[in-house]
CSV table of C-alpha atoms and ligand atoms in Angstrom, one decimal:
chain,number,residue,atom,x,y,z
A,241,MET,CA,75.5,44.7,33.8
A,242,MET,CA,77.6,42.4,36.0
A,243,GLN,CA,80.1,40.2,34.2
A,244,SER,CA,82.2,37.3,35.3
A,245,PRO,CA,85.0,35.3,33.6
A,246,GLN,CA,83.5,32.1,35.1
A,247,ARG,CA,80.6,32.3,32.7
A,248,THR,CA,81.8,30.1,29.9
A,249,MET,CA,80.4,27.4,27.6
A,250,GLY,CA,79.7,23.9,28.9
A,251,LYS,CA,79.4,22.6,32.4
A,252,ASN,CA,79.8,25.9,34.0
A,253,LEU,CA,76.2,26.8,33.2
A,254,HIS,CA,74.3,27.8,36.4
A,255,PHE,CA,70.5,27.9,36.2
A,256,ILE,CA,68.4,29.7,38.9
A,257,ILE,CA,64.9,28.1,38.9
A,258,ILE,CA,62.2,30.0,40.7
A,259,PRO,CA,58.7,28.4,40.7
A,260,PRO,CA,55.7,30.2,42.1
A,261,PRO,CA,54.5,28.8,45.4
A,262,PHE,CA,51.9,26.5,43.9
A,263,GLN,CA,52.0,22.7,43.7
A,264,GLY,CA,51.1,22.6,40.0
A,265,HIS,CA,54.1,24.8,39.2
A,266,ILE,CA,56.6,23.4,41.8
A,267,ASN,CA,56.2,19.8,40.5
A,268,PRO,CA,57.3,20.4,36.9
A,269,SER,CA,60.0,22.8,38.2
A,270,ILE,CA,61.5,19.9,40.2
A,271,GLN,CA,61.6,17.7,37.2
A,272,LEU,CA,63.2,20.4,35.1
A,273,THR,CA,65.8,20.9,37.9
A,274,LEU,CA,66.7,17.2,37.9
A,275,LYS,CA,66.9,17.0,34.1
A,276,LEU,CA,69.2,20.0,33.8
A,277,ALA,CA,71.3,18.8,36.8
A,278,SER,CA,71.7,15.4,35.2
A,279,LYS,CA,73.5,17.1,32.3
A,280,GLY,CA,76.1,18.3,34.7
A,281,PHE,CA,74.9,21.9,35.2
A,282,THR,CA,74.5,23.7,38.5
A,283,ILE,CA,71.0,24.5,39.6
A,284,THR,CA,69.8,26.8,42.4
A,285,PHE,CA,66.2,26.0,43.2
A,286,VAL,CA,64.4,28.8,45.0
A,287,ASN,CA,61.3,28.5,47.2
A,288,THR,CA,59.6,31.1,49.3
A,289,HIS,CA,60.0,30.8,53.1
A,290,SER,CA,56.3,29.9,53.3
A,291,THR,CA,56.6,27.1,50.8
A,292,HIS,CA,59.7,25.8,52.5
A,293,ASP,CA,57.8,25.9,55.9
A,294,LYS,CA,55.0,23.8,54.4
A,295,ILE,CA,57.1,21.2,52.7
A,296,THR,CA,59.3,20.6,55.7
A,297,LYS,CA,56.2,19.5,57.6
A,298,THR,CA,55.5,16.9,55.0
A,299,CYS,CA,58.8,15.7,53.6
A,300,ASP,CA,62.5,15.8,54.2
A,301,ASP,CA,64.1,19.0,55.2
A,302,ASP,CA,66.3,18.8,52.1
A,303,VAL,CA,64.4,17.0,49.3
A,304,PHE,CA,67.4,17.2,46.9
A,305,ALA,CA,69.8,15.5,49.3
A,306,GLY,CA,69.5,12.1,47.5
A,307,ALA,CA,70.0,13.8,44.1
A,308,ARG,CA,73.1,15.6,45.5
A,309,GLU,CA,74.5,12.4,46.9
A,310,SER,CA,74.2,10.8,43.5
A,311,GLY,CA,76.5,13.6,42.2
A,312,LEU,CA,74.1,16.3,41.0
A,313,ASP,CA,74.9,20.0,41.8
A,314,ILE,CA,71.5,21.2,43.1
A,315,ARG,CA,71.5,24.0,45.5
A,316,TYR,CA,68.5,25.2,47.5
A,317,ARG,CA,67.7,28.7,48.7
A,318,THR,CA,64.6,30.3,50.2
A,319,ILE,CA,63.4,33.9,50.1
A,320,SER,CA,60.6,36.0,51.6
A,321,ASP,CA,57.5,36.6,49.6
A,322,GLY,CA,56.9,39.7,51.7
A,323,PHE,CA,54.3,38.2,54.1
A,324,PRO,CA,54.8,36.6,57.5
A,325,LEU,CA,54.5,32.8,57.7
A,326,THR,CA,51.2,33.0,59.6
A,327,PHE,CA,49.5,35.0,56.8
A,328,ASP,CA,46.9,32.9,55.0
A,329,ARG,CA,47.8,33.2,51.4
A,330,SER,CA,44.9,31.1,50.2
A,331,LEU,CA,42.2,33.0,52.0
A,332,ASN,CA,43.7,36.4,51.2
A,333,ARG,CA,44.4,35.8,47.5
A,334,GLU,CA,44.0,39.4,46.3
A,335,GLN,CA,46.4,40.8,48.9
A,336,PHE,CA,48.9,38.0,48.3
A,337,LEU,CA,48.9,38.7,44.6
A,338,GLU,CA,49.5,42.4,45.2
A,339,GLY,CA,52.5,41.3,47.2
A,340,ARG,CA,53.7,39.1,44.4
A,341,LEU,CA,53.4,42.0,42.0
A,342,HIS,CA,55.0,44.7,44.2
A,343,VAL,CA,57.2,43.2,47.0
A,344,TYR,CA,58.4,39.7,45.9
A,345,PRO,CA,60.5,40.9,42.9
A,346,ALA,CA,62.7,42.9,45.3
A,347,HIS,CA,63.5,39.7,47.3
A,348,VAL,CA,64.2,37.8,44.1
A,349,ASP,CA,66.5,40.7,42.9
A,350,GLU,CA,68.4,40.6,46.2
A,351,LEU,CA,69.0,36.8,46.0
A,352,VAL,CA,70.1,36.9,42.3
A,353,GLY,CA,72.4,39.8,43.2
A,354,GLN,CA,74.0,37.7,46.0
A,355,LEU,CA,74.4,34.7,43.7
A,356,SER,CA,75.9,36.9,40.9
A,357,GLY,CA,78.6,38.0,43.3
A,358,SER,CA,79.5,34.4,44.2
A,359,ASP,CA,82.3,32.0,43.0
A,360,HIS,CA,80.0,30.3,40.6
A,361,PRO,CA,77.6,33.0,39.4
A,362,PRO,CA,74.4,32.2,37.6
A,363,THR,CA,74.1,32.3,33.8
A,364,CYS,CA,70.4,31.6,33.3
A,365,LEU,CA,67.2,32.6,35.0
A,366,VAL,CA,64.2,30.3,34.6
A,367,VAL,CA,61.0,31.9,35.9
A,368,ASP,CA,57.4,30.9,35.6
A,369,THR,CA,55.6,32.7,32.8
A,370,PHE,CA,53.2,34.2,35.4
A,371,SER,CA,56.1,36.1,36.9
A,372,THR,CA,56.2,39.8,36.0
A,373,TRP,CA,59.8,40.6,36.8
A,374,GLY,CA,61.9,38.1,34.8
A,375,SER,CA,63.2,40.4,32.1
A,376,ASN,CA,64.2,43.2,34.5
A,377,ILE,CA,66.2,40.9,36.8
A,378,ALA,CA,67.7,38.8,33.9
A,379,TRP,CA,68.8,42.0,32.2
A,380,LYS,CA,70.3,43.6,35.3
A,381,TYR,CA,72.5,40.6,36.0
A,382,GLY,CA,73.3,39.6,32.4
A,383,LEU,CA,71.4,36.3,32.5
A,384,VAL,CA,69.7,34.3,29.8
A,385,TYR,CA,66.0,34.7,30.5
A,386,VAL,CA,63.9,31.5,30.1
A,387,SER,CA,60.2,31.7,30.6
A,388,PHE,CA,58.7,28.4,31.8
A,389,TRP,CA,55.1,27.6,30.8
A,390,VAL,CA,53.5,24.8,32.8
A,391,GLN,CA,50.1,24.7,31.1
A,392,PRO,CA,49.0,23.6,27.6
A,393,ALA,CA,50.2,25.7,24.6
A,394,LEU,CA,46.5,26.3,23.9
A,395,ALA,CA,46.2,28.3,27.1
A,396,LEU,CA,49.5,30.1,26.4
A,397,THR,CA,48.4,31.3,23.0
A,398,VAL,CA,45.1,32.6,24.5
A,399,TYR,CA,47.0,34.5,27.2
A,400,TYR,CA,49.6,35.7,24.7
A,401,HIS,CA,46.9,37.2,22.4
A,402,HIS,CA,44.5,38.4,25.1
A,403,GLU,CA,44.6,41.9,23.7
A,404,LEU,CA,42.6,40.5,20.8
A,405,LEU,CA,39.9,39.5,23.2
A,406,LYS,CA,39.7,43.1,24.4
A,407,LYS,CA,39.7,44.4,20.8
A,408,ASN,CA,36.9,42.0,19.8
A,409,GLY,CA,34.8,42.6,23.0
A,410,HIS,CA,35.2,39.1,24.5
A,411,TYR,CA,37.3,40.2,27.5
A,412,GLY,CA,35.2,40.2,30.7
A,413,CYS,CA,32.0,39.9,28.6
A,414,THR,CA,30.8,36.3,28.8
A,415,ASP,CA,27.4,37.5,30.0
A,416,THR,CA,26.7,39.4,26.9
A,417,ARG,CA,28.9,37.8,24.2
A,418,LYS,CA,27.9,34.3,23.3
A,419,ASP,CA,29.5,34.1,19.8
A,420,THR,CA,32.3,31.8,18.9
A,421,ILE,CA,35.9,33.2,19.2
A,422,ASP,CA,37.7,32.4,15.9
A,423,TYR,CA,40.4,35.1,15.7
A,424,ILE,CA,43.1,33.8,18.1
A,425,PRO,CA,46.2,32.6,16.2
A,426,GLY,CA,46.6,28.9,16.6
A,427,VAL,CA,43.1,28.3,17.9
A,428,ARG,CA,40.5,27.4,15.3
A,429,PHE,CA,37.6,28.2,17.5
A,430,LEU,CA,36.7,28.6,21.1
A,431,GLU,CA,33.4,29.1,22.9
A,432,PRO,CA,33.3,32.1,25.3
A,433,THR,CA,32.6,29.6,28.1
A,434,ASP,CA,35.8,27.7,27.3
A,435,LEU,CA,37.9,30.9,27.8
A,436,ILE,CA,40.4,31.0,30.6
A,437,SER,CA,38.2,31.8,33.6
A,438,PHE,CA,39.9,35.1,34.4
A,439,PHE,CA,38.8,36.4,31.0
A,440,GLN,CA,35.2,35.4,31.7
A,441,GLU,CA,35.1,37.4,34.9
A,442,THR,CA,33.2,40.7,34.6
A,443,ASP,CA,35.4,42.5,37.1
A,444,THR,CA,38.6,42.8,35.2
A,445,SER,CA,40.3,45.2,37.6
A,446,THR,CA,41.6,42.6,40.1
A,447,ALA,CA,45.2,41.9,41.0
A,448,MET,CA,45.1,38.8,38.9
A,449,HIS,CA,44.1,40.7,35.8
A,450,ARG,CA,46.9,43.2,36.4
A,451,LEU,CA,49.4,40.4,36.9
A,452,ILE,CA,48.3,38.8,33.6
A,453,GLN,CA,48.7,42.1,31.8
A,454,LYS,CA,52.3,42.5,33.1
A,455,ALA,CA,53.3,38.9,32.9
A,456,PHE,CA,52.3,38.5,29.2
A,457,ALA,CA,54.0,41.7,28.3
A,458,ASP,CA,57.1,40.5,30.0
A,459,VAL,CA,57.2,37.0,28.4
A,460,LYS,CA,57.7,38.8,25.0
A,461,ASN,CA,61.1,39.8,26.4
A,462,ALA,CA,62.1,36.2,27.2
A,463,ASP,CA,65.1,34.8,25.3
A,464,ILE,CA,63.4,31.4,25.3
A,465,ILE,CA,60.1,29.9,26.3
A,466,ILE,CA,59.9,26.3,27.4
A,467,CYS,CA,56.6,24.5,27.7
A,468,ASN,CA,55.4,21.4,29.6
A,469,THR,CA,53.6,20.1,26.5
A,470,MET,CA,54.3,18.1,23.4
A,471,GLU,CA,54.5,19.2,19.8
A,472,GLU,CA,52.4,16.4,18.4
A,473,LEU,CA,49.6,17.1,20.9
A,474,GLU,CA,49.2,20.8,20.1
A,475,PRO,CA,50.8,21.5,16.8
A,476,GLU,CA,48.8,24.5,15.7
A,477,ALA,CA,49.1,26.6,18.9
A,478,ILE,CA,52.8,25.7,19.2
A,479,SER,CA,53.6,26.6,15.6
A,480,VAL,CA,52.0,30.1,16.1
A,481,LEU,CA,54.0,30.7,19.2
A,482,LYS,CA,57.2,29.6,17.4
A,483,GLU,CA,56.6,32.3,14.8
A,484,LYS,CA,56.8,34.9,17.6
A,485,GLN,CA,59.6,33.6,19.9
A,486,THR,CA,62.0,30.8,20.5
A,487,VAL,CA,59.9,28.0,22.0
A,488,TYR,CA,60.8,24.5,23.0
A,489,THR,CA,58.2,21.9,24.1
A,490,ILE,CA,59.8,19.6,26.6
A,491,GLY,CA,56.9,17.8,28.3
A,492,PRO,CA,55.6,15.8,29.9
A,493,LEU,CA,57.6,16.8,32.9
A,494,PHE,CA,57.0,14.1,35.5
A,495,PRO,CA,59.0,11.1,36.6
A,496,SER,CA,58.7,8.2,34.1
A,497,GLN,CA,57.7,5.8,36.9
A,498,PHE,CA,55.1,6.9,39.4
A,499,THR,CA,56.8,5.5,42.5
A,500,ASP,CA,57.4,6.9,46.0
A,501,GLN,CA,61.1,7.2,45.1
A,502,SER,CA,60.6,10.4,43.2
A,503,VAL,CA,61.6,13.8,44.5
A,504,GLU,CA,58.5,15.6,45.7
A,505,MET,CA,57.7,18.8,47.6
A,506,ASP,CA,54.1,18.2,48.9
A,507,LEU,CA,52.5,21.3,50.4
A,508,TRP,CA,50.2,19.1,52.5
A,509,PRO,CA,50.9,15.8,54.4
A,510,ASP,CA,49.6,12.9,52.4
A,511,SER,CA,47.4,10.0,53.4
A,512,ASP,CA,48.6,6.6,52.3
A,513,CYS,CA,45.9,5.0,50.2
A,514,SER,CA,47.9,2.1,48.8
A,515,ARG,CA,46.7,-0.7,51.2
A,516,TRP,CA,43.1,0.3,50.8
A,517,LEU,CA,43.5,0.4,47.0
A,518,ASP,CA,45.2,-3.1,47.1
A,519,SER,CA,41.9,-4.5,48.5
A,520,LYS,CA,39.8,-3.3,45.5
A,521,PRO,CA,39.2,-5.0,42.2
A,522,PRO,CA,40.9,-3.6,39.0
A,523,GLY,CA,39.3,-0.5,37.6
A,524,SER,CA,36.7,-0.3,40.3
A,525,VAL,CA,37.7,2.9,42.2
A,526,LEU,CA,36.9,6.5,41.2
A,527,TYR,CA,39.6,9.0,42.2
A,528,ALA,CA,38.3,12.6,42.7
A,529,SER,CA,40.5,15.6,43.3
A,530,PHE,CA,40.4,19.4,42.6
A,531,GLY,CA,44.1,20.0,42.8
A,532,SER,CA,46.0,22.4,45.0
A,533,TYR,CA,44.7,25.8,44.3
A,534,ALA,CA,41.1,26.1,43.1
A,535,HIS,CA,38.1,26.4,45.5
A,536,SER,CA,34.6,25.0,45.0
A,537,ASN,CA,31.4,25.8,46.8
A,538,LYS,CA,29.4,23.7,49.2
A,539,GLU,CA,26.4,23.2,46.9
A,540,ASP,CA,28.6,21.6,44.2
A,541,ILE,CA,30.5,19.5,46.7
A,542,ARG,CA,27.2,18.3,48.1
A,543,ALA,CA,25.8,17.5,44.6
A,544,ILE,CA,29.0,15.6,43.8
A,545,ALA,CA,28.8,13.7,47.1
A,546,ASP,CA,25.2,12.8,46.3
A,547,GLY,CA,26.2,11.6,42.8
A,548,ILE,CA,29.0,9.4,44.2
A,549,MET,CA,26.6,7.9,46.7
A,550,VAL,CA,23.9,7.2,44.1
A,551,SER,CA,26.5,5.7,41.7
A,552,GLY,CA,27.6,3.2,44.3
A,553,VAL,CA,31.2,3.1,43.1
A,554,SER,CA,34.2,2.9,45.5
A,555,PHE,CA,36.1,6.2,45.6
A,556,ILE,CA,39.0,8.2,47.0
A,557,TRP,CA,38.2,11.8,47.3
A,558,VAL,CA,40.9,14.4,48.0
A,559,LEU,CA,39.4,17.4,49.8
A,560,ARG,CA,42.3,19.5,50.9
A,561,PRO,CA,41.8,22.0,53.8
A,562,GLY,CA,40.1,25.1,52.5
A,563,VAL,CA,39.0,23.6,49.2
A,564,VAL,CA,35.4,24.6,50.0
A,565,ASN,CA,34.9,28.3,50.2
A,566,CYS,CA,32.5,28.4,53.1
A,567,GLU,CA,32.6,28.4,56.9
A,568,ALA,CA,30.4,25.3,57.3
A,569,VAL,CA,32.4,22.2,58.3
A,570,ASP,CA,29.9,19.5,57.2
A,571,TYR,CA,28.5,20.1,53.7
A,572,PHE,CA,27.9,16.5,52.9
A,573,PRO,CA,24.4,15.1,52.3
A,574,ASP,CA,22.8,12.7,54.8
A,575,GLY,CA,24.2,9.2,54.6
A,576,PHE,CA,27.5,10.2,53.1
A,577,HIS,CA,29.5,9.6,56.2
A,578,GLU,CA,28.2,6.1,56.5
A,579,ILE,CA,29.5,5.1,53.1
A,580,VAL,CA,32.9,6.7,53.8
A,581,GLY,CA,35.0,4.0,55.5
A,582,ASN,CA,32.8,1.4,53.8
A,583,ILE,CA,33.3,2.1,50.1
A,584,GLY,CA,35.2,5.3,50.2
A,585,LEU,CA,38.1,7.3,51.5
A,586,VAL,CA,38.1,11.1,52.0
A,587,VAL,CA,41.6,12.4,52.5
A,588,PRO,CA,43.2,15.9,52.7
A,589,TRP,CA,46.0,15.0,50.2
A,590,CYS,CA,47.5,11.9,48.7
A,591,LYS,CA,50.4,10.8,46.5
A,592,GLN,CA,48.3,11.4,43.4
A,593,LYS,CA,50.6,9.8,40.8
A,594,MET,CA,50.8,6.6,42.8
A,595,VAL,CA,47.0,6.6,43.3
A,596,LEU,CA,46.3,7.2,39.6
A,597,SER,CA,48.7,4.5,38.6
A,598,HIS,CA,47.2,1.8,40.9
A,599,SER,CA,45.3,-0.8,38.9
A,600,ALA,CA,42.2,-0.4,41.1
A,601,VAL,CA,41.6,3.1,39.8
A,602,GLY,CA,39.3,3.3,36.8
A,603,GLY,CA,38.4,7.0,36.5
A,604,TYR,CA,39.4,10.4,37.6
A,605,LEU,CA,36.9,13.2,38.5
A,606,THR,CA,39.2,16.1,38.0
A,607,HIS,CA,39.3,19.9,38.1
A,608,CYS,CA,41.4,19.7,34.9
A,609,GLY,CA,44.7,21.0,36.2
A,610,TRP,CA,47.3,20.4,33.4
A,611,ASN,CA,49.6,18.2,35.5
A,612,SER,CA,46.7,16.1,36.6
A,613,ILE,CA,45.5,15.6,33.0
A,614,LEU,CA,49.0,14.6,31.8
A,615,GLU,CA,49.4,12.2,34.7
A,616,SER,CA,46.0,10.6,34.0
A,617,ILE,CA,46.9,10.2,30.3
A,618,TRP,CA,50.2,8.6,31.3
A,619,VAL,CA,48.4,5.8,33.2
A,620,GLY,CA,45.4,5.6,30.8
A,621,VAL,CA,42.7,6.7,33.3
A,622,PRO,CA,39.7,8.5,31.6
A,623,LEU,CA,38.5,11.8,33.0
A,624,ILE,CA,35.3,13.4,34.3
A,625,CYS,CA,35.8,17.1,34.0
A,626,PHE,CA,34.8,19.7,36.6
A,627,PRO,CA,36.9,22.8,35.7
A,628,LEU,CA,37.0,25.5,38.3
A,629,LEU,CA,39.7,28.2,37.6
A,630,GLY,CA,42.3,29.6,35.2
A,631,ASP,CA,43.3,27.3,32.4
A,632,GLN,CA,41.1,24.5,33.7
A,633,THR,CA,38.2,25.7,31.6
A,634,ILE,CA,40.2,25.6,28.4
A,635,ASN,CA,41.9,22.3,29.4
A,636,ARG,CA,38.4,20.8,29.5
A,637,LYS,CA,38.0,21.6,25.9
A,638,LEU,CA,41.2,19.6,25.0
A,639,VAL,CA,40.1,16.6,27.1
A,640,VAL,CA,36.4,16.4,26.1
A,641,ASP,CA,36.0,18.1,22.7
A,642,ASP,CA,39.4,17.6,21.0
A,643,TRP,CA,41.0,14.4,22.3
A,644,LYS,CA,37.8,12.7,23.6
A,645,ILE,CA,39.5,11.1,26.5
A,646,GLY,CA,37.0,12.4,29.1
A,647,ILE,CA,33.4,13.7,29.6
A,648,ASN,CA,31.9,16.7,31.3
A,649,LEU,CA,30.6,16.3,34.9
A,650,CYS,CA,27.6,18.4,34.0
A,651,GLU,CA,26.3,20.5,31.1
A,652,GLY,CA,26.2,24.2,31.9
A,653,LYS,CA,27.0,25.6,35.3
A,654,PHE,CA,24.8,23.6,37.6
A,655,VAL,CA,25.9,20.3,39.1
A,656,SER,CA,23.1,17.8,39.9
A,657,GLY,CA,23.5,14.7,41.9
A,658,ASP,CA,21.7,12.5,39.4
A,659,GLN,CA,23.8,13.7,36.5
A,660,VAL,CA,27.0,13.2,38.4
A,661,ALA,CA,25.9,9.6,39.2
A,662,GLU,CA,25.1,9.0,35.5
A,663,ARG,CA,28.5,10.4,34.4
A,664,ILE,CA,30.4,8.4,37.0
A,665,LYS,CA,28.7,5.1,35.9
A,666,LEU,CA,29.5,5.9,32.3
A,667,VAL,CA,33.2,6.3,32.9
A,668,MET,CA,33.5,3.4,35.4
A,669,ASN,CA,31.6,0.9,33.3
A,670,ARG,CA,33.9,-1.3,31.1
A,671,GLU,CA,31.7,-1.2,28.1
A,672,THR,CA,30.6,2.5,28.1
A,673,SER,CA,34.2,3.7,28.7
A,674,HIS,CA,35.7,1.6,25.9
A,675,VAL,CA,36.0,4.4,23.4
A,676,LEU,CA,37.4,6.9,26.0
A,677,LYS,CA,40.1,4.3,26.9
A,678,LYS,CA,40.9,3.6,23.3
A,679,ASN,CA,41.4,7.4,22.7
A,680,ILE,CA,43.5,7.8,25.8
A,681,GLU,CA,45.8,5.0,24.7
A,682,GLN,CA,46.4,7.0,21.5
A,683,VAL,CA,47.2,10.2,23.4
A,684,ARG,CA,49.3,8.2,25.9
A,685,LYS,CA,51.4,6.9,23.0
A,686,THR,CA,52.0,10.5,21.8
A,687,LEU,CA,53.4,11.4,25.2
A,688,GLU,CA,55.5,8.3,25.3
A,689,ASN,CA,56.9,8.9,21.9
A,690,ALA,CA,57.7,12.5,22.7
A,691,VAL,CA,60.1,11.5,25.5
A,692,GLY,CA,61.4,8.3,23.8
A,693,SER,CA,64.7,8.2,21.9
A,694,ASN,CA,64.5,10.8,19.1
A,695,GLY,CA,61.2,12.0,20.4
A,696,THR,CA,60.4,15.6,19.9
A,697,SER,CA,60.5,16.6,23.6
A,698,ARG,CA,63.8,14.8,24.1
A,699,VAL,CA,65.4,16.5,21.0
A,700,ASN,CA,63.9,19.8,22.0
A,701,PHE,CA,65.4,19.6,25.4
A,702,GLU,CA,68.9,19.0,23.9
A,703,ASN,CA,68.3,22.0,21.6
A,704,PHE,CA,67.2,24.1,24.5
A,705,VAL,CA,70.3,23.4,26.4
A,706,ASP,CA,72.5,24.1,23.4
A,707,ASP,CA,70.6,27.3,22.9
A,708,VAL,CA,71.1,28.5,26.5
A,709,GLN,CA,74.8,27.7,26.2
A,710,ALA,CA,75.2,29.7,23.0
A,711,ARG,CA,73.3,32.6,24.4
A,712,SER,CA,75.1,32.7,27.7
A,713,PHE,CA,78.4,32.6,25.8
A,714,ALA,CA,77.2,35.5,23.7
A,715,LYS,CA,76.4,37.5,26.8
A,716,ASN,CA,79.9,37.3,28.2
B,1051,LIG,N1,48.5,16.3,43.7
B,1051,LIG,C1,49.0,15.4,44.6
B,1051,LIG,N2,48.1,15.0,45.6
B,1051,LIG,C2,46.9,15.4,45.7
B,1051,LIG,C3,46.4,16.3,44.7
B,1051,LIG,C4,47.3,16.8,43.7
B,1051,LIG,O1,50.2,15.0,44.6
B,1051,LIG,O2,46.2,15.0,46.6
B,1051,LIG,C5,49.5,16.8,42.7
B,1051,LIG,C6,49.1,16.3,41.3
B,1051,LIG,O3,49.7,15.0,41.1
B,1051,LIG,C7,49.7,17.4,40.4
B,1051,LIG,C8,49.6,18.6,41.2
B,1051,LIG,O4,49.4,18.2,42.6
B,1051,LIG,O5,51.0,17.1,40.0
B,1051,LIG,C9,48.5,19.5,40.9
B,1051,LIG,O6,48.7,20.2,39.7
B,1051,LIG,P1,47.6,20.5,38.6
B,1051,LIG,O7,48.3,21.2,37.5
B,1051,LIG,O8,46.9,19.3,38.2
B,1051,LIG,O9,46.6,21.4,39.3
B,1051,LIG,P2,46.7,22.7,40.3
B,1051,LIG,O10,46.9,22.2,41.6
B,1051,LIG,O11,47.8,23.5,39.7
B,1051,LIG,O12,45.3,23.3,40.1
């Protein structure tokens, strides 16, 4: 194990933060970086060459330059993920995941080794919980190992206990097992259709399944788990996890003001929607987006477009390149193009937080990504849920069944235009959305309290920092 006299208590802490190359993981990692740097610590933020290549096409070459000018010690490094820049990571997901499992860790190891031999060596490694190599590398270089969870605690406890799904025959068996799951610690009950989508798939031999297996074995070796959620919001799941490991909930991790001043690393160039939104009455615009990673199919997109047309509401719809998994370019129903430009905007990417916080936006048709849910709660916009992948299915349960701040886009698997129109009208209508808005205000207050003075997330963040200091001192 490498040692250094520089590793002492206090300001000398040096965190390496390595998010996976996905928008929903990069965004909270930026916020964590800023929070830690604001306490006087050194941070090295690590992106892959491929992520760096994308963000330099959309934003400044050095997104932390402003933060650095204001005195924060944030360093920035890039490493290879093992694939050439021209390789399409979204289209070739299986191959890309194999690379993340078998090649990427060697590049991380090389970088951490270099940094460990520097004048100000790292003391703490913060890696996403979906990483499979955190404990090996942290141990090799004598670092405190922090696992960073960017989804709800409910999803974490299900991943954490997924061996129970295997034992009870609910793993990869949604076709045959319809009975309620009531044996996962911290989860009172869960319908099989609410399970994380990977556990619903019948082919469980994919790279993703192997990655999950390794990652959730590795998280058990973490010194500390930090989560982008709030104690008051998910008390049962969090208390179960705390029985097993040291867990700090420090969410919500986003800038307190949704302005264009915040540090962002957008993977796609955004379209400015603000002037268009300025021309719309309060609460009249539906915002629709399926996040940065999931794909949909052309039948569902067509049905949603149909429903939007029939509803007659104004809308902004983000359809990022490649979001529809088909070759066809035009999957919209007849007449859709005519209404775009008149009552709607279809854009490849936008500044979502700014769009959501605009007074013209009254509802969000969402894929149920966790960041998107938290952002929508923060600005009090009710949700229409269309979960596609991963934790999104279980996040839907939180939004619709538990907190009652949103509704389903459809019942069952099939999206129909008429049903979509009916659901949109329900959320966009002042009277029928009254209860949803009342509920979302309650949840919003919970978020606000958590980050307010003496709020749980604020206190937990301080305790997390103290804990890292004590552990790094003990390691040296
Ligand atoms: N986002 C954005 N512009 C868009 C769509 C999404 O800035 O047009 C941001 C959004 O604000 C959120 C992140 O991308 O912070 C998506 O994360 P989330 O967890 O919601 O979903 P994921 O992309 O991981 O599925």
